[in-house]
Coordinates of C-alpha atoms in Angstrom, one line a residue:
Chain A
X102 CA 7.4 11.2 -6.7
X103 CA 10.1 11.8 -4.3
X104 CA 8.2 13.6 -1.9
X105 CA 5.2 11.4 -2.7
X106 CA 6.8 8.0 -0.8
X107 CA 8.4 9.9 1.9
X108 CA 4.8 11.9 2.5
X109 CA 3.6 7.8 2.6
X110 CA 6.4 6.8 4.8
X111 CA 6.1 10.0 7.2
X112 CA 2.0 8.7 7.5
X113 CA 2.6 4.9 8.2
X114 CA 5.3 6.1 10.6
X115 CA 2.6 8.4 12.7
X116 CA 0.0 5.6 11.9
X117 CA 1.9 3.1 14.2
X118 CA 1.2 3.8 18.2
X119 CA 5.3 2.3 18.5
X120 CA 6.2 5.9 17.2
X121 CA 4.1 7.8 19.4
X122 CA 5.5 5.2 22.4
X123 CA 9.2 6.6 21.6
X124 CA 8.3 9.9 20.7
X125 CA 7.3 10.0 24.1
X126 CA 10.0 8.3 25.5
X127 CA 12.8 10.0 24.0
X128 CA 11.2 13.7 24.9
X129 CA 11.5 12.2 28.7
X130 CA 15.0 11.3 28.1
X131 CA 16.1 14.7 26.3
X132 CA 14.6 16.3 29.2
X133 CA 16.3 14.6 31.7
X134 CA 19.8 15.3 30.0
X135 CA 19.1 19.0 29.6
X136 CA 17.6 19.2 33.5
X137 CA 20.7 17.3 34.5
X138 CA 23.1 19.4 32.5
X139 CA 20.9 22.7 33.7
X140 CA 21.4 21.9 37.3
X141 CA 25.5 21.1 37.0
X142 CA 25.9 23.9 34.8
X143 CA 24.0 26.3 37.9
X144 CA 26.4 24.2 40.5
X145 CA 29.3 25.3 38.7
X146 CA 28.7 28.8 38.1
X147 CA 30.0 30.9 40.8
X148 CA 33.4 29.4 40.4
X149 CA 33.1 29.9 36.5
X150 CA 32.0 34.0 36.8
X151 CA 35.7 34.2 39.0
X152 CA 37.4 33.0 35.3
X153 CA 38.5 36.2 33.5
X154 CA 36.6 34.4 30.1
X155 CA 34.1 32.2 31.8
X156 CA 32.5 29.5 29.5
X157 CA 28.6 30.4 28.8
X158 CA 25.5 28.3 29.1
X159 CA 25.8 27.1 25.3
X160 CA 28.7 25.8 25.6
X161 CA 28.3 23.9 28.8
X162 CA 24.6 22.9 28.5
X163 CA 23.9 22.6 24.4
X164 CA 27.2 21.1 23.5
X165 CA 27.3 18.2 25.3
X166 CA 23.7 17.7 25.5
X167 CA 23.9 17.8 21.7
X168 CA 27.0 15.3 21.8
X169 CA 24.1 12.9 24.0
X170 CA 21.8 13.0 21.5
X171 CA 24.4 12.1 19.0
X172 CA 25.2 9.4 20.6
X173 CA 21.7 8.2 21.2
X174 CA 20.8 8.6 17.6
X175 CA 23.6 5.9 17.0
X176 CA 21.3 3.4 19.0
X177 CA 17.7 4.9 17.7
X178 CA 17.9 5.1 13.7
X179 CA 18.3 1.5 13.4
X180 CA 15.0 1.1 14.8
X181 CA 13.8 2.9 12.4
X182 CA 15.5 2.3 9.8
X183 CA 14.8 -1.2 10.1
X184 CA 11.4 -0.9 8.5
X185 CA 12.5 0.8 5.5
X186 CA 13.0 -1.8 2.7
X187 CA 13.4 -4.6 4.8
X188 CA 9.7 -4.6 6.1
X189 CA 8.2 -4.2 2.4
X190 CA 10.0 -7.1 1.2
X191 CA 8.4 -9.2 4.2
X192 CA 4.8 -7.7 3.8
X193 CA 5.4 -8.0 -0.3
X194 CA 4.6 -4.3 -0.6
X195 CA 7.8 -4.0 -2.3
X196 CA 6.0 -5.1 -5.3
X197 CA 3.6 -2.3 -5.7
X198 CA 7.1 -0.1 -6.0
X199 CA 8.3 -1.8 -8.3
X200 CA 5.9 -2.6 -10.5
X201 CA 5.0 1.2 -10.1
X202 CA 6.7 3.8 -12.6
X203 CA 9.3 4.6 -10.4
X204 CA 13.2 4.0 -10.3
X205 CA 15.3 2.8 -7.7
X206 CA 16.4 6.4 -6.9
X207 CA 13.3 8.1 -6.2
X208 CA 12.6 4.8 -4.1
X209 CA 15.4 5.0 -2.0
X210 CA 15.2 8.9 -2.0
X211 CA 11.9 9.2 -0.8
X212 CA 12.4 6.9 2.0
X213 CA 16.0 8.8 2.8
X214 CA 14.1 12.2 3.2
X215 CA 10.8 11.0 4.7
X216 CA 12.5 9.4 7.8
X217 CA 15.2 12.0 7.7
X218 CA 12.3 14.3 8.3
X219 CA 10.8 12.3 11.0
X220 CA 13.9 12.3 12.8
X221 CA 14.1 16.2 12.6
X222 CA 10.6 16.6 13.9
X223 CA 11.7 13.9 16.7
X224 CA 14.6 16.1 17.8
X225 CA 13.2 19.5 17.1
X226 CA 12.4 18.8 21.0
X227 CA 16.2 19.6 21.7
X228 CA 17.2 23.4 20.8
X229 CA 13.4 23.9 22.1
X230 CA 14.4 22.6 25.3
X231 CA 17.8 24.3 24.6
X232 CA 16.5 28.1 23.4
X233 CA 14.3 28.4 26.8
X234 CA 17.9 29.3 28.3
X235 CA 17.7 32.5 26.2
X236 CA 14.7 34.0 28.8
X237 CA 17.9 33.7 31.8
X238 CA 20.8 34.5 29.7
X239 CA 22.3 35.2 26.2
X240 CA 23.3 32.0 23.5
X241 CA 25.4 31.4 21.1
X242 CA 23.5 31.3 18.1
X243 CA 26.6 30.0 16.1
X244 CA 27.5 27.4 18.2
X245 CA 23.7 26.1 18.5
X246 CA 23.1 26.0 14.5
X247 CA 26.9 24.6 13.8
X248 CA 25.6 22.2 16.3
X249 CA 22.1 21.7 14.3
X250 CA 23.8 21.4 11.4
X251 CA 26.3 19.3 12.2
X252 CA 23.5 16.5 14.2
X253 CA 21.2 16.7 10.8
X254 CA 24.7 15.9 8.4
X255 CA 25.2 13.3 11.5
X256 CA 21.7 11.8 11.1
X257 CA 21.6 11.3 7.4
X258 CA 24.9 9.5 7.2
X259 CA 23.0 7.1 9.5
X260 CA 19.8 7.1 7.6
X261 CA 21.9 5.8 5.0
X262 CA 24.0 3.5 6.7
X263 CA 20.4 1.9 7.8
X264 CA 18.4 1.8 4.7
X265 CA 21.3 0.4 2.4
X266 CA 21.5 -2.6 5.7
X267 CA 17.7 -2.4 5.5
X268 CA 17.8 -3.5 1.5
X269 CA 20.0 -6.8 2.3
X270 CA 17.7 -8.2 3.9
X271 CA 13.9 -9.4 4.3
X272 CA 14.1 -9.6 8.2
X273 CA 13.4 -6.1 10.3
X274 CA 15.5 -7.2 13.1
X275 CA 18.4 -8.4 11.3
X276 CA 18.5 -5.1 9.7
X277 CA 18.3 -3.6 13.1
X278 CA 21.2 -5.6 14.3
X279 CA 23.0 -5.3 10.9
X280 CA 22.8 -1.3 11.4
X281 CA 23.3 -1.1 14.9
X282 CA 26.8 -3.2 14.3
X283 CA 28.3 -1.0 11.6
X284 CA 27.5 2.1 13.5
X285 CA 28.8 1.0 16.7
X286 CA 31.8 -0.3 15.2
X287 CA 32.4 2.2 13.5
X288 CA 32.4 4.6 16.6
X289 CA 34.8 1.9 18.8
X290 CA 37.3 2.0 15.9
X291 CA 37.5 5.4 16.5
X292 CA 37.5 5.6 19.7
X293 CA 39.7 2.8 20.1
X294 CA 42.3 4.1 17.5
X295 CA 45.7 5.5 19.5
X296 CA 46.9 7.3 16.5
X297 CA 46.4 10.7 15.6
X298 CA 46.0 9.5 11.9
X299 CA 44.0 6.7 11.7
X300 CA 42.1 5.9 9.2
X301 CA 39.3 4.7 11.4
X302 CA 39.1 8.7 12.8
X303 CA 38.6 9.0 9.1
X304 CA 35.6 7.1 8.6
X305 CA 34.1 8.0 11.9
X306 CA 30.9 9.8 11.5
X307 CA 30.6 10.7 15.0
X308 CA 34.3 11.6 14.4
X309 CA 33.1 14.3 11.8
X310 CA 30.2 15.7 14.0
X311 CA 32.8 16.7 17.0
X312 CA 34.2 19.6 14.9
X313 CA 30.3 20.5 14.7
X314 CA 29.9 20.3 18.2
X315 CA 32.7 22.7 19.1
X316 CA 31.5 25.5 16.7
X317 CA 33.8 24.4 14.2
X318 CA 32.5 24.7 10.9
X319 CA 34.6 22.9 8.5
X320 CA 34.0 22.0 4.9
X321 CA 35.8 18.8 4.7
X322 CA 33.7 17.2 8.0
X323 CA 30.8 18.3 5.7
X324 CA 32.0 17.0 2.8
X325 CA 32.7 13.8 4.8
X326 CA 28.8 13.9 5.2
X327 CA 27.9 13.9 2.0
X328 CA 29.8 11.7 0.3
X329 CA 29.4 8.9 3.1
X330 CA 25.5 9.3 3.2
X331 CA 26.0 9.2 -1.1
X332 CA 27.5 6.0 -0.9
X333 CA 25.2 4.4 0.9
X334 CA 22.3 5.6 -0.8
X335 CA 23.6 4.5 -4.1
X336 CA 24.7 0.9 -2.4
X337 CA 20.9 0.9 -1.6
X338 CA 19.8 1.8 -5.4
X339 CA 22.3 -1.1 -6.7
X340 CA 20.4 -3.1 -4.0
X341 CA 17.1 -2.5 -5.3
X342 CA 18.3 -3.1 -9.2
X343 CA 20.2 -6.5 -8.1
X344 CA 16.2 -7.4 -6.8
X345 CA 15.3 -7.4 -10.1
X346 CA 18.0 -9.3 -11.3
X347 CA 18.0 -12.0 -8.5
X348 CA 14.4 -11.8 -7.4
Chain B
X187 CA -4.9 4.2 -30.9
X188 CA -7.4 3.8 -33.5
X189 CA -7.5 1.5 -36.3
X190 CA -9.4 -1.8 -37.4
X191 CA -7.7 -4.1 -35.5
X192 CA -7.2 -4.2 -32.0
X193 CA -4.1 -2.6 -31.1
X194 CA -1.5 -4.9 -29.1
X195 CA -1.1 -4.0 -25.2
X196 CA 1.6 -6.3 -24.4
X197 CA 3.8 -8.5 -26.4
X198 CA 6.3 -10.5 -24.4
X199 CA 9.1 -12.5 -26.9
X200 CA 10.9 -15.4 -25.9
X201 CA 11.1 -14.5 -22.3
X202 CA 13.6 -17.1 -20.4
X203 CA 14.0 -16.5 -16.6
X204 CA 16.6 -18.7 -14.6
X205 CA 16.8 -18.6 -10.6
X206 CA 20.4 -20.3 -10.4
X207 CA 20.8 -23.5 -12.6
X208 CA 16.7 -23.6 -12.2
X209 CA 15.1 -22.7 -15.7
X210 CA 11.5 -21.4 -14.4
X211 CA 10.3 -20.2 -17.7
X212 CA 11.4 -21.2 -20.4
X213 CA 11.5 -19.3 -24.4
X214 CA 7.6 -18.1 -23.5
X215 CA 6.2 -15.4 -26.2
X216 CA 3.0 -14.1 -25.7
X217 CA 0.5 -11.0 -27.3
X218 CA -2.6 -9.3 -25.7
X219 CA -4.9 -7.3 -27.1
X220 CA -6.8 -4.7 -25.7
X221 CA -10.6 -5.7 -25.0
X222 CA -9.1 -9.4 -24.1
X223 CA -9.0 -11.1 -21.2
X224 CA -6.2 -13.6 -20.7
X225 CA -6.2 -16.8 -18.3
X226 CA -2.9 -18.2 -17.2
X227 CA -3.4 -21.6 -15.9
X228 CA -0.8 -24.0 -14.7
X229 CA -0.2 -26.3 -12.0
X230 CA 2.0 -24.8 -9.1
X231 CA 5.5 -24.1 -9.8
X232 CA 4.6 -23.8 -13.3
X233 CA 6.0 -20.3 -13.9
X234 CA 3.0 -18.4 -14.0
X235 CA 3.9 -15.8 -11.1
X236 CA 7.2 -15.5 -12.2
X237 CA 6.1 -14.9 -15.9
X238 CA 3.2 -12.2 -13.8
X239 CA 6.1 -10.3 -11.8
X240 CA 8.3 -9.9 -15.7
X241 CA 5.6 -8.2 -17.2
X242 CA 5.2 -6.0 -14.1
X243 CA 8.8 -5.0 -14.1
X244 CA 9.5 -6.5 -10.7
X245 CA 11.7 -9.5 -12.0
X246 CA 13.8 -8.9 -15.1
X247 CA 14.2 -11.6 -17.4
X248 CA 17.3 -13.3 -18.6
X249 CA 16.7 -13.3 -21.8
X250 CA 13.7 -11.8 -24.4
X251 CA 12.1 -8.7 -24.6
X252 CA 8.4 -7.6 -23.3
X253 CA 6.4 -4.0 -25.1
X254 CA 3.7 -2.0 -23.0
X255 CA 1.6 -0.4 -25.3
X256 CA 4.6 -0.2 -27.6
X257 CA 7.0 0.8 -24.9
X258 CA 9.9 -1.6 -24.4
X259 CA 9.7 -2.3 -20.9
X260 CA 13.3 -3.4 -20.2
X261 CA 14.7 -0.1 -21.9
X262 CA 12.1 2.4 -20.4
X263 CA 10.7 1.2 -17.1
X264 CA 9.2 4.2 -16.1
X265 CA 7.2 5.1 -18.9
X266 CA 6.2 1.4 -19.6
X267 CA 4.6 0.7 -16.2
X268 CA 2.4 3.8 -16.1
X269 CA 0.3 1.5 -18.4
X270 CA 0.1 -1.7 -16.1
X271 CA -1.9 -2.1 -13.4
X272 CA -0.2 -5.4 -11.0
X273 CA -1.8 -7.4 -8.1
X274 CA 0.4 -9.6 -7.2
X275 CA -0.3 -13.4 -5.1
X276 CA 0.1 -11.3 -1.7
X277 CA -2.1 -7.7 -1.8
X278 CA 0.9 -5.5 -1.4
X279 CA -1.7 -3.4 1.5
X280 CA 0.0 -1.2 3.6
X281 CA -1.9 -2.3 6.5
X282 CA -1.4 0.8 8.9
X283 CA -3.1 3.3 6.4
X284 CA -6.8 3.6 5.6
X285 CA -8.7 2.4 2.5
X286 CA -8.9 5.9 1.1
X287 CA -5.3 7.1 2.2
X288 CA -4.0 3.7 0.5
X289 CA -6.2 4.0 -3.2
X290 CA -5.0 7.6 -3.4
X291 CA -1.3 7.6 -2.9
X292 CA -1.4 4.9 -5.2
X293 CA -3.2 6.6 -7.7
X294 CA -0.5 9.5 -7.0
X295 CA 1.9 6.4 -7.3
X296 CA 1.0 5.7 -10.7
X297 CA 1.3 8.9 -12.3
X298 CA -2.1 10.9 -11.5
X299 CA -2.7 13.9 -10.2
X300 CA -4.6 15.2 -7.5
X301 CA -7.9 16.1 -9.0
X302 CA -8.0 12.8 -11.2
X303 CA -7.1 10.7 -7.8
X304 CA -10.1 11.8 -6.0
X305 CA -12.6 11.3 -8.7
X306 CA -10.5 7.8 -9.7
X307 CA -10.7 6.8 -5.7
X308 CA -14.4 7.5 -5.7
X309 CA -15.2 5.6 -8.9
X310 CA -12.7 2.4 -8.1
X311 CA -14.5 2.1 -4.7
X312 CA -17.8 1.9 -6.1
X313 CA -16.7 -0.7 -8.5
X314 CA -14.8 -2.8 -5.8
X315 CA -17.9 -2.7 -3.4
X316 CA -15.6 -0.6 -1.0
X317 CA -17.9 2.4 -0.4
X318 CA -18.5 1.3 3.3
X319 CA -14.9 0.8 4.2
X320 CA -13.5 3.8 2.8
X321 CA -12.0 5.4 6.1
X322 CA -11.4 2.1 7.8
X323 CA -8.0 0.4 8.5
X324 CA -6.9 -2.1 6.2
X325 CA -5.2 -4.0 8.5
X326 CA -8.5 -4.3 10.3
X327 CA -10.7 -6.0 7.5
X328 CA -11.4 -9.0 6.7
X329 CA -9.1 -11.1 3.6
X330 CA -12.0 -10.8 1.2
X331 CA -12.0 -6.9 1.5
X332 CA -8.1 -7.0 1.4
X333 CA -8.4 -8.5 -2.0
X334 CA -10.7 -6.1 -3.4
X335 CA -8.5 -3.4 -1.8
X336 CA -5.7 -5.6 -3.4
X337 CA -8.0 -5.6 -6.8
X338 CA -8.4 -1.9 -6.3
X339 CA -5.0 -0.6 -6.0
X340 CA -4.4 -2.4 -9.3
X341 CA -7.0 -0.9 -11.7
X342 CA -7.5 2.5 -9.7
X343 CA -5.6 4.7 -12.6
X344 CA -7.4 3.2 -15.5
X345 CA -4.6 1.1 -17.0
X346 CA -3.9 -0.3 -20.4
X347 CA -2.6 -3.7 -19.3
X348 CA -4.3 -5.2 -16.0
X349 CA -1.9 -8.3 -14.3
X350 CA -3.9 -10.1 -11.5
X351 CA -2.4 -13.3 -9.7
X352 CA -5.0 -15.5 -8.3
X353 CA -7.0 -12.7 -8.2
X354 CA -10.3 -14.8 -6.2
X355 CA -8.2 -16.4 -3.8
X356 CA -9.8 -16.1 -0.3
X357 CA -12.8 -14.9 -1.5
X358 CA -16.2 -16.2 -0.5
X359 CA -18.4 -17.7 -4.1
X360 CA -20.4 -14.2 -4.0
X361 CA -17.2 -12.3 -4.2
X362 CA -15.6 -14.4 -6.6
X363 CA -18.8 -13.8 -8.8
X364 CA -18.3 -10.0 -8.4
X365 CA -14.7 -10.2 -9.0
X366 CA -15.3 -12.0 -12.2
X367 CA -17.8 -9.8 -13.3
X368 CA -15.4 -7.0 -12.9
X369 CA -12.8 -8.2 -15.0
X370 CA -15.1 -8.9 -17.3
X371 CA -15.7 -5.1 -17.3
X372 CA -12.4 -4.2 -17.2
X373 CA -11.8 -6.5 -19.9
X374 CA -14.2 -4.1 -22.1
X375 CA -11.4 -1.5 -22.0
X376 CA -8.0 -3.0 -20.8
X377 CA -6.4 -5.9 -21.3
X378 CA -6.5 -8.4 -18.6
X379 CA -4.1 -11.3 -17.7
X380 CA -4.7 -13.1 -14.8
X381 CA -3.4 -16.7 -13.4
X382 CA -5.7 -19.1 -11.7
X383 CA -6.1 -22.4 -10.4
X384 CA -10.1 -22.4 -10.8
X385 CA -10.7 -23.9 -14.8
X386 CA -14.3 -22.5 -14.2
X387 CA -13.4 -19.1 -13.3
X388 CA -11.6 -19.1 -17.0
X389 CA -14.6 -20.2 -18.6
X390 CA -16.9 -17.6 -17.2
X391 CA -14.4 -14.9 -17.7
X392 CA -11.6 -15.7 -20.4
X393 CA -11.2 -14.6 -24.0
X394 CA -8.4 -17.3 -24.4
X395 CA -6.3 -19.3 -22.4
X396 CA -2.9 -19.7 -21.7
X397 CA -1.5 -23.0 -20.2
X398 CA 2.2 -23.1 -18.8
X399 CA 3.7 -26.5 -18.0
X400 CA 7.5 -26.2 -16.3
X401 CA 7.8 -23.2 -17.2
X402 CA 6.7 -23.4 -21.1
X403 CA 3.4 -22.6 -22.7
X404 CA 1.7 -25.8 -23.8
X405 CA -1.6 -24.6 -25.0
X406 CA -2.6 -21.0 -26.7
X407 CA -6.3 -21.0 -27.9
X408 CA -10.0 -19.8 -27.1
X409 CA -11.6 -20.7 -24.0
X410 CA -13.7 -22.6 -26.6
X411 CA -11.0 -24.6 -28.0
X412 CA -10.0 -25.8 -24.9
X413 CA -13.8 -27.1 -24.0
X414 CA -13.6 -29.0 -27.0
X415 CA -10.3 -30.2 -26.5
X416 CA -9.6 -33.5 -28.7
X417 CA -13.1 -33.8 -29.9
X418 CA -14.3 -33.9 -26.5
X419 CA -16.6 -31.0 -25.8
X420 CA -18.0 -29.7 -22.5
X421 CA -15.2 -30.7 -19.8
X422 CA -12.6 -27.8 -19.2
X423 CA -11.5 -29.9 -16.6
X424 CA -10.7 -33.1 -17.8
X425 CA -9.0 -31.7 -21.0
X426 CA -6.9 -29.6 -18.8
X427 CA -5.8 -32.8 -16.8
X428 CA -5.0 -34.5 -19.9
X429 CA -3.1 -32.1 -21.8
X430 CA -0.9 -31.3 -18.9
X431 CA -0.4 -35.0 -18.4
X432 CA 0.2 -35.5 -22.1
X433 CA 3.2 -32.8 -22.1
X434 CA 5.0 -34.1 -18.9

């Protein structure tokens, strides 16, 4: 059933010609990062080969283009995870889900993986952009799939953010907004906090992903991950029972 | 399954729903049996959408208890509503997919499988007069096919207990006369329970008649009965007037 709503939600998605429009869009704008990156990185390089332990091309390319694209996602999954819930409840399609023999979990499930997968096939564009550097030189195959791993971990704890925001309300936009606040918050606490151990470093998801994007594989950042996107999705199932309580 | 009499598709007991200090239905109890076909009738805000959407599952009531096919709905909702087929006031039509691509992940919605989807999505579009529209985009048609697809989505996996709200609106008369013939048929095998505002469209089509009033049920009987309403045969409509007037 699970794998039955996100299929639905990965069609309507790829039904709309909006998709296709930033699908498009956000190819160009990967592009131009990695080009942009590409050509600093070849600037740079005769002064890095005179360094005795010269930084390589995944490093100075694929780590911060990967740091862009986290950031970027910050400002893309609200839009679309705008749709999720919110946009049933205003086109009263929510009804045919509830009244269908599903719970609340496989609802909010199958939307959580079907636009979790979208997003993956959106950014799949990256380390293909990325992995055309192996014809000129060698990568570091480590670094590029902590770096995967860490931007997938990164993009569900957003997914979640947005679909539990997405289940408060009946308005797309205002989930949008709703979204595109916490997230954003969320970063400028962290960003903004001076000490070393504040809490808002803690609760930072883009906080979490920069031990990713230096190679660093660490269990706890993980962890962090999990249970964030966990709570979240389980907000979003007590959402979806409370309709039936409240209407 | 079997037995003399017909076996009971949905019993709903003293069902009560409050929204805030509102009291939108109020202690309503009702039985269906299968073969029957159940008019809800009401003047708006009576409670009869409300009452639809608690024995779909999408509103749980404040108090009472409701049985699918012997299921208790509030304790097992999964198992429950793979009996019940719901079209609620607004088609719940995802309008970017196709006719076809809609009917069968709803069918896979409701429990079928594959196989079983295709030969239900055939037969359900010949019943619905959808065979020309099958690979169109619902958000392209026009309201009256919207309601069939609407009409569709609801009986496509053959269920026990059919729940239709206002299922003619926006349909043109020759519609409405092949919507009514189809719940008629469906009527044959399911149970059917459907609101309306049109008193002829439960004559043609009803086995009884409920009518709700603020939220209660004032009047439980035959289509008949209600024709003949205080010795006065022949005019549904009158007699409806009067006994809602009489209860206010």
């Amino acid at each position: 059933m699970i794998r039955l709503l996100a299929l639905r939600e990965l069609r309507s998605l790829f039904a709309m010609p909006s998709t296709w429009f930033i699908l498009a869009a956000l190819q160009f704008i990967f592009a131009w990062f990695f080009l942009a990156r590409l050509e600093a990185f070849l600037e740079i390089q005769p002064q890095l080969a005179q360094l005795a332990n010269p930084p390589g091309a995944t490093i100075t390319v694929a780590a911060p283009m990967f740091n862009t694209v986290a950031l970027l996602l910050m400002m893309l999954v609200p839009m679309f995870t705008m749709r999720l819930i919110a946009e049933e409840r205003r086109n009263q399609t929510f009804a045919l889900l509830l009244s269908a023999p599903l719970s609340g979990c496989h609802i909010v499930f199958g939307k959580f993986l079907g636009l979790l997968v979208f997003l993956a096939v959106l950014m799949t564009g990256v380390p293909l952009m990325l992995y055309t550097l192996a014809l000129g030189t060698a990568l570091d195959h480590g670094l590029m799939l902590s770096n995967l791993l860490g931007l997938l971990l990164l993009t569900a704890s957003y997914v979640a953010v947005g679909l539990y925001i997405s289940a408060l309300t009946q308005q797309p936009i205002a989930a949008a907004i709703g979204a595109l606040a916490v997230l954003v918050g969320l970063w400028l606490a962290d960003i903004g906090a001076m000490a070393e151990d504040s809490p808002w470093h803690f609760i930072s998801p883009l906080n979490h992903f920069q031990n990713f994007n230096a190679g660093l594989l660490d269990s706890g950042d993980a962890a962090f991950f999990v249970l964030f996107s966990a709570v979240f999705l389980l907000l979003a199932i007590r959402r979806i029972h409370n309709n039936r309580i409240y209407g | 399954m079997s037995g003399a009499a017909p076996e009971i598709t949905l019993s709903a007991r003293n069902l009560t729903r409050r929204f805030g200090k509102r009291q939108v239905v109020h202690d309503l109890s009702l039985e269906l049996k299968r073969g029957e076909v159940l008019g809800l009738l009401g003047h708006n805000g009576a409670g009869k959408s409300t009452t639809l959407q608690m024995l779909t599952g999408c509103l749980l009531p404040n108090f009472g208890e409701i049985e699918i096919c012997g299921i208790d709905l509030l304790r097992q909702p999964v198992l429950a509503k793979a009996h019940i087929g719901y079209l609620p006031e607004t088609p719940p039509l995802y309008r970017e997919l196709s006719v076809n691509d809609y009917l069968t992940f709803v069918a896979r919605l409701r429990g079928m499988q594959p196989g079983k989807a295709a030969a239900a999505l055939a037969q359900t579009r010949q019943r619905c007069g959808l065979e020309a529209v099958g690979k169109e985009i619902i958000g392209t048609l026009s309201k009256g096919y919207q309601q069939r697809v609407g009409i569709a989505q609801a009986i496509i996996h053959s269920p026990d207990v059919i729940v239709l709200d206002e299922p003619t609106i926006g349909l043109d008369p020759s519609q409405i006369r092949d919507i009514r013939n189809l719940i008629r048929e469906l009527g044959d095998r399911s149970s059917v329970i459907f609101s309306t505002h049109l008193l002829g469209e439960v004559e043609s089509v009803c086995d009884r008649v409920h009518i709700m009033q603020e939220g209660k049920l004032i009047y439980d009987d035959t289509t008949a009965a209600l024709a003949s309403y205080g010795g006065e045969p022949g005019h549904l409509e009158e007699n409806f007037i009067r006994l809602t007037e009489t209860q206010r």
